[in-house]
Amino acid sequence: MTRSTAAARAEVSGRSDLLGELERLKELTRDGIDPAATERQHAKGKLTARERIQRLLDAGSFTEVEPLRRHRATGFGMEAKRPHTDGVVGGWGTVGGRTIFVYAHDFRIFGGALGEAHAEKIHKIIDLALAAGAPLVSLNDGAGARIQEGVGALAGYGGIFQRNTKASGVIPQISVMLGPCAGGAAYSPALTDFVFVVRDISQMFITGPDVVRAVTGEDVTLEELGGADIHAAVSGVAHFVYDDEESCLADVRFLLSLLPSNNRELPPDAPNTDPVDRYCHSLAETVPVEANRAYDVCEVISELVDDGEFLEVHAAWAANLVCAFARLDGHVVGIVANQPSVMAGVLDIKASEKGARFVQFCDAFNIPLITLVDVPGFLPGVDQEHDGIIRRGAKLLYAYCNATVPRISVVLRKAYGGAYIVMDSRSIGADIALAWPTNEIAVMGPEAAVNVIHRRELDVAPDPDQLRLRRIDEYRTALAHPYYAAERGLIDDVIDPRDTRATLIRSVEMLRRKDAALPRRKHGNPPQ
C-alpha cells in the first residue's frame, strides 16, 4: 500500500469519525440527556419542546438554530451541567407552506429556566423573524430566570422585551403558555399580540402563591391565582383557552392562516365556495325589532361570513363585545360587534379595552374592520367612573379614529349617545356606514329622552303614563326613525338585512386598495 493510499484511507476514516460524532451529538440534542425527564414531562400530561414544534409546524419543515449551544456559567455546580440547546429549541419552519419562526422552552433542562445563552438564542430567533418578515410563535414552559446566573439572566429578559416591543405591529407575535410563567418572564407574553393557554398546565403570575400569602395573608392556589381560566375570563391576559395542547396548537395554526406574515402584506386570501350574493334570510328573525330584547350577535356573524366560520378572540372576557376574525368572499376581516345577550351589549371599561386592542391589531396588519352596532350606551355606575371609564373608554375611540384600514359599520338596531360615536360611526371616519330598517340612532333612547325633555310636564300631568307614551311616540317619529341619520348623510344607506353579506363583500372589495395616511409624527399618545 502506497503512502498516498494510506493517507487517503486515514482521511476517510477521520471524516467518518467526525460525522459519527456529529450524528451522536445531534441525536443527543433531539432525544435529551435524561429519558426520565421526558417521562416526567409526559406524566404531567405535557408534550416535550420538540413534540410541540412538530405539532405546530408542517411535517419535516423545521430547521433548528444553534442546537449545540451551551452555557458558560460557573459556580453552584453549573460547570458540570452543560447540556446542548441550554433548555430552548428554536428555528424556523412552515405553517400552511408559509414561513414561521418558533422557539420552545424545554422544561427537561433546568426546568426551562432562562440563562444568558438561552436568552441569546431567543434574541437571535426574534431578530431573524424580524429580518425575514415572518410571524413569531413562542411555546412557553419555563421556571423563570436561572438563579445561578444572576443578573445576566435578568438582562436576557430585557433583551427579549425590547425585541418584542420592536416587533410589535411589524410581525404577528403569538405566545402559547404550556407550563409555568412566573415573575418578569410573564411580561414577554403580555407584549405579544395573542396569548393561548391550556387548562391545568398553564400558569402565569408576577408573584406566586407563597409570596402572596406572606405579604397579604391571602391563601390562594396556583390555578386560582394565575390559571388558564382566570386569565381567559377574569384578567383578560389570555385570548384563547383550551383543554389540551393538541387543540391549542391546531388553533394557533388556524390563526396564523388568517394573518399576514408582516405589516407590509395583505392577509392571505382563501378559495371561497359560499355564494357572494347569498341572501341571509334568517337575520330578520334573529334580531328582534324591539330594542330591549336580547339575541346572540354571534348568530348574525355566522350568517354573514363565509361558511359560518369565525375565530372569536377573548371569547370569555368582556363578553359584551365580540371580536373575531372571519372571511368574506375569501378575504380576511376583523369583526367588532356589541353582544346584546350580555349586559345588553353596553360598553364598559373591559369591553372598550378589548375592542381597542383588537382594532389596533387589525389596523397594524391591514385587516379590514366590520363593526356591527347595537349599543345602548356606556355602562353607568360609580365603579366605572372611579375606575376610569373616561380615559379607558377613550381607548376604543382612539383606536378607531387612528385606523386607516377599510372600515365599514352596520347599525343593526339601537345606537345611542357617545357609544354610537365610538362604534365606528361616520363622524370618526368609517368609510361606509350602513343601517338596517330596525336602526334607532339618537342621543339616548326615546324613553329616557322623554323623561328628560318633558320632566316638568310629566310631573303635573293628570295621567303621566299616557302622556309619556304619546311623547315617546312623538320623539321617535321626529328624531329616532330609521331614516333620520340617512337623511343627514350620517348613514350611506339603509339596507335590507338579507342583503348585508353581499353589500359588505362589495364594500370590502371596493376598499381593498384604500390608501390613507396619518399626519407625520413619531407616534401618538393614546389614553392609558
Coordinates of C-alpha atoms in Angstrom, one line a residue:
M1 CA 0.0 0.0 0.0
T2 CA 1.4 3.3 -1.0
R3 CA 1.8 6.3 1.3
S4 CA -0.8 8.3 -0.6
T5 CA -3.3 5.4 -0.4
A6 CA -2.8 5.1 3.4
A7 CA -3.2 8.8 3.8
A8 CA -6.5 8.8 1.8
R9 CA -7.9 6.0 3.9
A10 CA -6.9 7.8 7.1
E11 CA -8.6 10.9 5.9
V12 CA -11.8 9.0 5.1
S13 CA -11.7 7.3 8.5
G14 CA -11.2 10.6 10.2
R15 CA -14.1 12.2 8.3
S16 CA -16.3 9.2 9.2
D17 CA -15.4 9.6 12.8
L18 CA -16.2 13.3 12.8
L19 CA -19.6 12.7 11.0
G20 CA -20.3 9.9 13.5
E21 CA -19.6 12.2 16.4
L22 CA -21.8 14.9 14.9
E23 CA -24.7 12.5 14.5
R24 CA -24.3 11.4 18.1
L25 CA -24.4 15.0 19.3
K26 CA -27.5 15.7 17.1
E27 CA -29.2 12.6 18.4
L28 CA -28.4 13.6 22.0
T29 CA -29.9 17.1 21.5
R30 CA -33.0 15.6 19.9
D31 CA -33.7 12.9 22.5
G32 CA -32.4 14.7 25.6
I33 CA -29.8 13.6 28.0
D34 CA -32.2 12.2 30.6
P35 CA -35.0 9.8 29.5
A36 CA -36.5 10.1 32.9
A37 CA -37.1 13.8 32.4
T38 CA -39.1 13.1 29.3
E39 CA -41.1 10.5 31.2
R40 CA -41.8 13.1 33.9
Q41 CA -42.9 15.6 31.3
H42 CA -45.3 13.1 29.8
A43 CA -46.6 12.1 33.2
K44 CA -47.8 15.7 33.7
G45 CA -49.8 15.4 30.5
K46 CA -47.4 17.7 28.7
L47 CA -45.5 17.3 25.5
T48 CA -41.8 18.0 25.1
A49 CA -40.5 21.1 23.3
R50 CA -39.7 19.2 20.1
E51 CA -43.1 17.3 20.2
R52 CA -44.8 20.7 20.4
I53 CA -42.8 22.1 17.5
Q54 CA -43.7 19.0 15.4
R55 CA -47.4 19.6 16.0
L56 CA -47.2 23.3 15.2
L57 CA -45.2 23.2 12.0
D58 CA -45.8 21.4 8.7
A59 CA -44.2 17.9 8.8
G60 CA -40.5 17.9 8.1
S61 CA -40.2 21.7 7.7
F62 CA -38.3 22.6 10.9
T63 CA -34.8 24.0 10.7
E64 CA -33.1 24.4 14.1
V65 CA -30.8 27.2 15.0
E66 CA -28.0 26.8 17.5
P67 CA -28.8 23.2 18.6
L68 CA -25.3 22.8 20.0
R69 CA -25.3 26.0 22.1
R70 CA -24.2 25.5 25.8
H71 CA -24.0 27.9 28.7
R72 CA -20.7 29.1 30.1
A73 CA -21.7 29.8 33.6
T74 CA -19.6 28.8 36.6
G75 CA -20.3 28.2 40.2
F76 CA -23.1 26.4 42.0
G77 CA -22.1 23.2 40.1
M78 CA -23.0 24.7 36.8
E79 CA -19.7 23.7 35.2
A80 CA -20.7 20.1 35.4
K81 CA -24.1 20.7 33.8
R82 CA -23.8 22.0 30.3
P83 CA -26.4 20.3 28.1
H84 CA -26.7 21.2 24.5
T85 CA -29.6 23.6 23.5
D86 CA -29.4 25.2 27.0
G87 CA -33.0 24.5 27.5
V88 CA -34.6 26.2 24.5
V89 CA -35.2 24.8 21.0
G90 CA -35.6 27.4 18.2
G91 CA -35.6 27.8 14.5
W92 CA -38.0 28.2 11.6
G93 CA -40.4 26.1 9.6
T94 CA -43.7 26.5 7.8
V95 CA -47.4 26.5 8.6
G96 CA -49.6 26.0 5.6
G97 CA -46.4 26.5 3.5
R98 CA -45.7 29.9 4.9
T99 CA -42.5 30.6 7.0
I100 CA -42.9 30.8 10.7
F101 CA -40.3 31.3 13.4
V102 CA -40.7 29.4 16.7
Y103 CA -38.9 28.8 20.0
A104 CA -39.9 26.4 22.7
H105 CA -38.7 26.2 26.3
D106 CA -37.5 22.7 27.2
F107 CA -38.6 22.0 30.7
R108 CA -36.5 18.9 30.9
I109 CA -33.3 21.1 31.0
F110 CA -33.0 23.4 34.0
G111 CA -36.8 23.5 34.2
G112 CA -36.8 25.7 31.1
A113 CA -35.2 28.5 33.2
L114 CA -33.6 31.3 31.2
G115 CA -29.9 32.0 31.4
E116 CA -27.5 34.1 29.2
A117 CA -27.0 31.5 26.4
H118 CA -30.7 30.6 26.5
A119 CA -31.7 34.2 26.1
E120 CA -29.2 34.9 23.3
K121 CA -30.8 32.1 21.3
I122 CA -34.2 33.6 21.7
H123 CA -32.8 37.0 20.8
K124 CA -31.5 35.5 17.6
I125 CA -34.8 33.9 16.7
I126 CA -36.7 37.2 17.1
D127 CA -34.1 39.1 15.2
L128 CA -34.3 36.5 12.3
A129 CA -38.1 36.7 12.4
L130 CA -38.0 40.5 12.0
A131 CA -35.3 40.3 9.3
A132 CA -37.4 37.7 7.3
G133 CA -40.7 39.4 7.9
A134 CA -42.3 36.3 9.3
P135 CA -44.6 35.6 12.3
L136 CA -43.1 34.5 15.7
V137 CA -44.5 31.8 18.0
S138 CA -43.2 31.2 21.4
L139 CA -44.0 28.0 23.2
N140 CA -43.6 28.9 26.9
D141 CA -42.8 26.3 29.6
G142 CA -40.2 27.7 31.9
A143 CA -39.4 28.4 35.6
G144 CA -38.3 32.0 35.0
A145 CA -34.8 33.4 35.4
R146 CA -31.9 31.0 36.1
I147 CA -31.0 32.0 39.6
Q148 CA -27.4 30.6 39.3
E149 CA -26.6 33.1 36.6
G150 CA -27.7 36.1 38.5
V151 CA -28.2 39.5 36.7
G152 CA -27.1 38.0 33.4
A153 CA -30.4 36.1 33.2
L154 CA -32.4 39.3 34.0
A155 CA -30.6 41.1 31.3
G156 CA -31.6 38.3 28.9
Y157 CA -35.2 39.0 29.7
G158 CA -34.7 42.7 29.0
G159 CA -33.4 41.8 25.5
I160 CA -36.5 39.8 24.8
F161 CA -38.8 42.5 26.0
Q162 CA -37.0 45.1 23.8
R163 CA -37.3 42.9 20.8
N164 CA -41.0 42.1 21.5
T165 CA -41.7 45.8 21.5
K166 CA -39.6 46.4 18.4
A167 CA -41.5 43.7 16.5
S168 CA -44.9 44.9 17.7
G169 CA -47.0 45.9 14.7
V170 CA -44.3 44.6 12.3
I171 CA -44.8 40.9 12.5
P172 CA -47.5 38.9 14.3
Q173 CA -46.4 37.6 17.7
I174 CA -48.1 34.7 19.4
S175 CA -47.4 33.3 22.9
V176 CA -48.5 29.8 23.8
M177 CA -48.4 29.1 27.5
L178 CA -47.8 25.4 28.1
G179 CA -46.4 25.4 31.6
P180 CA -45.5 27.9 34.3
C181 CA -44.5 31.5 33.5
A182 CA -43.6 33.5 36.6
G183 CA -42.2 36.8 37.5
G184 CA -40.6 39.0 34.9
A185 CA -41.0 36.2 32.3
A186 CA -44.7 36.9 32.2
Y187 CA -44.1 40.3 30.6
S188 CA -43.0 38.8 27.3
P189 CA -46.4 37.2 26.5
A190 CA -48.1 40.4 27.6
L191 CA -46.1 42.3 25.0
T192 CA -47.2 39.9 22.2
D193 CA -50.4 40.0 20.1
F194 CA -52.1 36.9 21.3
V195 CA -51.8 34.6 24.3
F196 CA -53.0 30.9 24.2
V197 CA -53.4 28.9 27.4
V198 CA -54.2 25.3 28.3
R199 CA -56.2 24.3 31.3
D200 CA -54.4 22.6 34.2
I201 CA -50.9 23.2 32.8
S202 CA -50.7 26.9 32.1
Q203 CA -50.0 29.3 35.0
M204 CA -48.9 33.0 34.8
F205 CA -48.3 35.4 37.6
I206 CA -45.9 38.0 38.7
T207 CA -45.7 36.8 42.3
G208 CA -46.6 33.2 43.3
P209 CA -48.9 31.9 46.0
D210 CA -46.2 31.8 48.7
V211 CA -45.3 35.4 48.2
V212 CA -48.9 36.5 48.1
R213 CA -49.6 34.6 51.3
A214 CA -46.5 36.1 53.0
V215 CA -47.3 39.7 52.0
T216 CA -51.1 39.9 52.1
G217 CA -52.2 36.8 54.1
E218 CA -54.3 35.6 51.2
D219 CA -54.3 31.8 50.8
V220 CA -54.6 31.0 47.0
T221 CA -53.6 28.1 44.8
L222 CA -51.7 28.3 41.5
E223 CA -54.8 27.8 39.5
E224 CA -56.8 30.4 41.5
L225 CA -54.0 32.9 41.2
G226 CA -52.9 32.5 37.6
G227 CA -54.6 29.5 35.9
A228 CA -55.8 29.3 32.4
D229 CA -59.5 30.2 33.1
I230 CA -58.5 33.1 35.4
H231 CA -56.5 34.7 32.6
A232 CA -59.1 33.9 30.0
A233 CA -62.2 35.2 31.9
V234 CA -61.0 37.5 34.7
S235 CA -57.7 39.2 34.0
G236 CA -58.0 39.2 30.2
V237 CA -54.4 38.3 29.8
A238 CA -55.2 35.2 27.7
H239 CA -57.1 35.5 24.4
F240 CA -57.8 31.7 23.8
V241 CA -58.2 28.8 26.3
Y242 CA -58.2 25.1 25.6
D243 CA -58.4 21.7 27.3
D244 CA -55.4 20.1 25.7
E245 CA -52.2 21.0 23.8
E246 CA -53.2 19.4 20.5
S247 CA -56.4 21.5 20.1
C248 CA -54.5 24.6 21.2
L249 CA -51.7 24.2 18.7
A250 CA -54.3 23.4 16.0
D251 CA -55.9 26.8 16.6
V252 CA -52.5 28.5 16.6
R253 CA -52.1 27.2 13.1
F254 CA -55.6 28.3 12.2
L255 CA -55.0 31.9 13.5
L256 CA -51.7 32.0 11.5
S257 CA -53.7 31.1 8.3
L258 CA -55.7 34.3 8.8
L259 CA -52.8 36.7 9.4
P260 CA -50.3 38.3 7.0
S261 CA -46.6 37.5 7.5
N262 CA -45.9 41.1 8.3
N263 CA -47.3 44.6 8.2
R264 CA -46.3 45.1 4.5
E265 CA -48.5 42.4 3.2
L266 CA -52.3 41.8 3.0
P267 CA -53.8 38.8 4.8
P268 CA -53.8 35.6 2.8
D269 CA -56.9 35.0 0.7
A270 CA -58.6 31.6 0.6
P271 CA -60.8 29.9 -2.1
N272 CA -64.5 30.6 -1.4
T273 CA -67.4 28.4 -2.3
D274 CA -70.0 30.3 -0.2
P275 CA -72.1 32.4 -2.7
V276 CA -71.2 36.1 -2.6
D277 CA -74.8 37.2 -3.2
R278 CA -76.3 34.7 -0.7
Y279 CA -79.4 36.0 0.9
C280 CA -79.2 36.0 4.7
H281 CA -82.9 35.1 5.3
S282 CA -82.5 34.3 9.0
L283 CA -81.2 37.7 10.0
A284 CA -84.6 39.4 10.2
E285 CA -85.7 36.7 12.6
T286 CA -82.5 36.6 14.6
V287 CA -82.5 40.3 15.5
P288 CA -85.8 41.4 17.2
V289 CA -87.4 44.7 16.3
E290 CA -87.9 45.6 20.0
A291 CA -84.8 47.4 21.2
N292 CA -84.9 45.8 24.7
R293 CA -85.0 42.2 23.5
A294 CA -81.7 40.2 23.7
Y295 CA -80.2 38.0 21.0
D296 CA -76.8 36.4 20.3
V297 CA -74.9 38.5 17.8
C298 CA -72.6 35.5 17.1
E299 CA -75.6 34.1 15.1
V300 CA -75.6 37.3 13.0
I301 CA -71.8 36.9 12.4
S302 CA -72.1 33.3 11.5
E303 CA -74.8 34.1 8.9
L304 CA -72.8 36.8 7.3
V305 CA -69.3 35.3 7.0
D306 CA -68.0 32.5 4.6
D307 CA -69.3 29.1 5.6
G308 CA -70.4 30.4 9.0
E309 CA -66.8 30.1 10.3
F310 CA -65.1 32.7 12.5
L311 CA -62.4 32.7 15.3
E312 CA -63.5 34.7 18.3
V313 CA -60.8 36.5 20.3
H314 CA -61.2 36.9 24.1
A315 CA -64.5 35.0 24.0
A316 CA -64.6 34.6 27.8
W317 CA -63.5 38.1 28.8
A318 CA -65.6 41.3 28.3
A319 CA -68.2 39.1 26.5
N320 CA -70.5 42.2 26.0
L321 CA -68.3 42.9 23.0
V322 CA -67.4 40.3 20.4
C323 CA -64.1 40.5 18.4
A324 CA -63.5 37.9 15.7
F325 CA -61.6 37.1 12.6
A326 CA -63.5 35.7 9.6
R327 CA -63.6 35.7 5.8
L328 CA -65.9 37.5 3.3
D329 CA -65.5 36.0 -0.2
G330 CA -62.2 34.6 0.9
H331 CA -60.8 37.9 2.2
V332 CA -59.9 38.1 5.9
V333 CA -61.8 40.7 8.0
G334 CA -61.9 41.7 11.7
I335 CA -65.3 41.9 13.2
V336 CA -66.3 44.0 16.2
A337 CA -69.9 43.6 17.5
N338 CA -71.9 44.6 20.5
Q339 CA -73.4 41.5 22.2
P340 CA -77.0 42.2 23.4
S341 CA -77.2 38.8 25.2
V342 CA -74.5 40.0 27.7
M343 CA -75.2 43.2 29.7
A344 CA -77.4 44.3 26.8
G345 CA -74.3 45.0 24.7
V346 CA -73.3 48.0 26.7
L347 CA -69.8 49.4 26.5
D348 CA -67.8 49.3 29.7
I349 CA -64.1 49.5 30.7
K350 CA -63.2 46.0 29.8
A351 CA -65.1 45.9 26.5
S352 CA -63.5 49.2 25.5
E353 CA -60.0 47.9 26.1
K354 CA -60.7 44.6 24.4
G355 CA -62.1 46.3 21.4
A356 CA -59.3 48.9 21.2
R357 CA -56.6 46.2 21.3
F358 CA -58.3 44.3 18.5
V359 CA -58.9 47.3 16.3
Q360 CA -55.2 48.3 16.7
F361 CA -54.0 44.9 15.7
C362 CA -56.3 44.8 12.6
D363 CA -55.1 48.3 11.6
A364 CA -51.4 47.3 12.1
F365 CA -51.8 44.2 9.8
N366 CA -54.0 45.5 7.0
I367 CA -57.2 43.7 8.1
P368 CA -60.4 45.5 7.1
L369 CA -62.8 46.2 10.0
I370 CA -66.5 45.4 10.1
T371 CA -68.4 46.9 13.0
L372 CA -71.9 45.6 13.9
V373 CA -73.6 48.1 16.1
D374 CA -76.4 47.5 18.7
V375 CA -75.3 49.5 21.7
P376 CA -77.4 51.3 24.4
G377 CA -74.5 53.4 25.6
F378 CA -71.7 53.3 28.1
L379 CA -72.3 51.4 31.4
P380 CA -73.3 53.9 34.1
G381 CA -72.0 53.5 37.7
V382 CA -69.8 54.8 40.4
D383 CA -67.3 51.9 40.0
Q384 CA -67.0 52.6 36.3
E385 CA -66.4 56.3 36.8
H386 CA -63.9 55.8 39.6
D387 CA -62.0 53.1 37.6
G388 CA -61.5 55.5 34.7
I389 CA -64.2 54.8 32.1
I390 CA -63.5 58.2 30.6
R391 CA -59.8 57.6 29.8
R392 CA -60.1 53.8 29.3
G393 CA -63.3 54.1 27.2
A394 CA -61.5 56.6 25.1
K395 CA -59.0 53.8 24.1
L396 CA -61.6 52.3 21.7
L397 CA -62.4 55.8 20.3
Y398 CA -58.7 56.5 19.7
A399 CA -58.1 53.1 18.1
Y400 CA -60.9 53.6 15.6
C401 CA -60.0 57.2 14.8
N402 CA -56.4 56.2 14.2
A403 CA -57.2 53.2 12.0
T404 CA -56.5 53.6 8.3
V405 CA -57.7 50.2 7.1
P406 CA -61.1 49.8 5.3
R407 CA -63.8 50.5 7.9
I408 CA -67.4 49.5 7.4
S409 CA -70.1 49.8 10.1
V410 CA -73.6 48.5 10.2
V411 CA -76.2 49.7 12.7
L412 CA -78.4 46.6 13.4
R413 CA -80.7 48.2 15.9
K414 CA -80.1 50.8 18.5
A415 CA -77.1 53.1 18.7
Y416 CA -77.3 55.7 21.5
G417 CA -75.2 58.6 22.6
G418 CA -71.4 58.6 22.8
A419 CA -71.3 54.8 22.4
Y420 CA -72.8 55.2 18.9
I421 CA -70.0 57.6 18.0
V422 CA -67.3 55.3 19.4
M423 CA -68.6 52.3 17.5
D424 CA -67.0 53.5 14.2
S425 CA -69.6 56.0 13.2
R426 CA -69.3 58.1 10.1
S427 CA -68.2 61.1 12.1
I428 CA -65.0 59.3 13.3
G429 CA -64.0 58.1 9.9
A430 CA -66.0 55.0 8.9
D431 CA -65.6 54.6 5.1
I432 CA -69.1 53.1 4.6
A433 CA -71.9 53.4 7.2
L434 CA -74.9 51.2 6.8
A435 CA -78.0 50.6 8.8
W436 CA -81.0 48.2 8.9
P437 CA -84.6 49.4 8.9
T438 CA -84.6 48.5 12.6
N439 CA -82.0 51.1 13.4
E440 CA -82.6 53.7 16.1
I441 CA -79.8 56.3 16.2
A442 CA -80.2 59.0 18.8
V443 CA -78.6 60.8 21.7
M444 CA -80.4 58.4 24.0
G445 CA -83.4 56.1 23.9
P446 CA -86.8 57.6 23.4
E447 CA -88.0 56.7 26.9
A448 CA -85.0 58.3 28.6
A449 CA -85.1 61.3 26.3
V450 CA -88.8 62.0 27.1
N451 CA -88.1 61.7 30.9
V452 CA -85.5 64.5 30.5
I453 CA -87.2 66.7 28.0
H454 CA -90.7 66.6 29.4
R455 CA -89.9 66.0 33.1
R456 CA -91.8 69.1 34.4
E457 CA -94.8 68.4 32.1
L458 CA -95.0 64.8 33.3
D459 CA -94.8 65.8 37.0
V460 CA -98.0 67.8 36.8
A461 CA -99.9 65.7 34.2
P462 CA -103.2 64.1 35.4
D463 CA -102.2 60.9 33.5
P464 CA -98.4 60.9 33.2
D465 CA -98.2 57.4 31.8
Q466 CA -100.5 58.2 28.9
L467 CA -98.7 61.4 28.3
R468 CA -95.3 59.7 28.4
L469 CA -96.4 57.2 25.8
R470 CA -97.6 59.9 23.5
R471 CA -94.4 62.0 23.9
I472 CA -92.2 58.8 23.3
D473 CA -94.1 58.2 20.0
E474 CA -93.6 61.9 19.0
Y475 CA -89.8 61.7 19.8
R476 CA -89.4 58.5 17.9
T477 CA -91.2 59.9 14.9
A478 CA -89.2 63.2 14.9
L479 CA -85.7 62.1 15.9
A480 CA -85.3 58.3 16.1
H481 CA -86.9 57.0 13.0
P482 CA -84.9 54.6 10.7
Y483 CA -84.2 57.3 8.1
Y484 CA -83.3 60.3 10.2
A485 CA -79.5 59.7 10.1
A486 CA -79.6 58.7 6.4
E487 CA -81.4 62.0 5.6
R488 CA -78.5 63.9 7.1
G489 CA -75.7 61.9 5.4
L490 CA -74.6 60.1 8.5
I491 CA -75.7 56.7 7.0
D492 CA -74.8 55.8 3.5
D493 CA -77.7 53.5 3.0
V494 CA -80.5 51.7 4.8
I495 CA -80.3 48.2 3.6
D496 CA -82.4 45.0 3.7
P497 CA -80.8 42.7 6.3
R498 CA -80.9 39.9 3.8
D499 CA -78.5 41.8 1.5
T500 CA -76.0 42.5 4.3
R501 CA -73.5 39.9 3.2
A502 CA -73.4 40.9 -0.4
T503 CA -73.2 44.6 0.5
L504 CA -70.3 44.0 2.9
I505 CA -68.4 42.0 0.3
R506 CA -68.8 44.6 -2.4
S507 CA -67.7 47.3 0.1
V508 CA -64.6 45.4 1.2
E509 CA -63.7 44.7 -2.4
M510 CA -64.1 48.4 -3.3
L511 CA -61.8 49.4 -0.4
R512 CA -59.1 46.8 -0.8
R513 CA -56.7 49.4 -2.3
K514 CA -57.6 52.1 0.2
D515 CA -54.7 54.5 0.7
A516 CA -55.0 56.7 3.8
A517 CA -52.1 58.4 5.6
L518 CA -51.9 59.9 9.1
P519 CA -50.1 63.1 9.8
R520 CA -46.3 62.7 10.2
R521 CA -45.4 62.1 13.8
K522 CA -43.2 59.9 15.9
H523 CA -46.2 58.2 17.5
G524 CA -49.5 59.1 19.0
N525 CA -50.1 59.4 22.7
P526 CA -53.3 57.3 23.3
P527 CA -55.2 57.4 26.5
Q528 CA -54.0 54.9 29.1

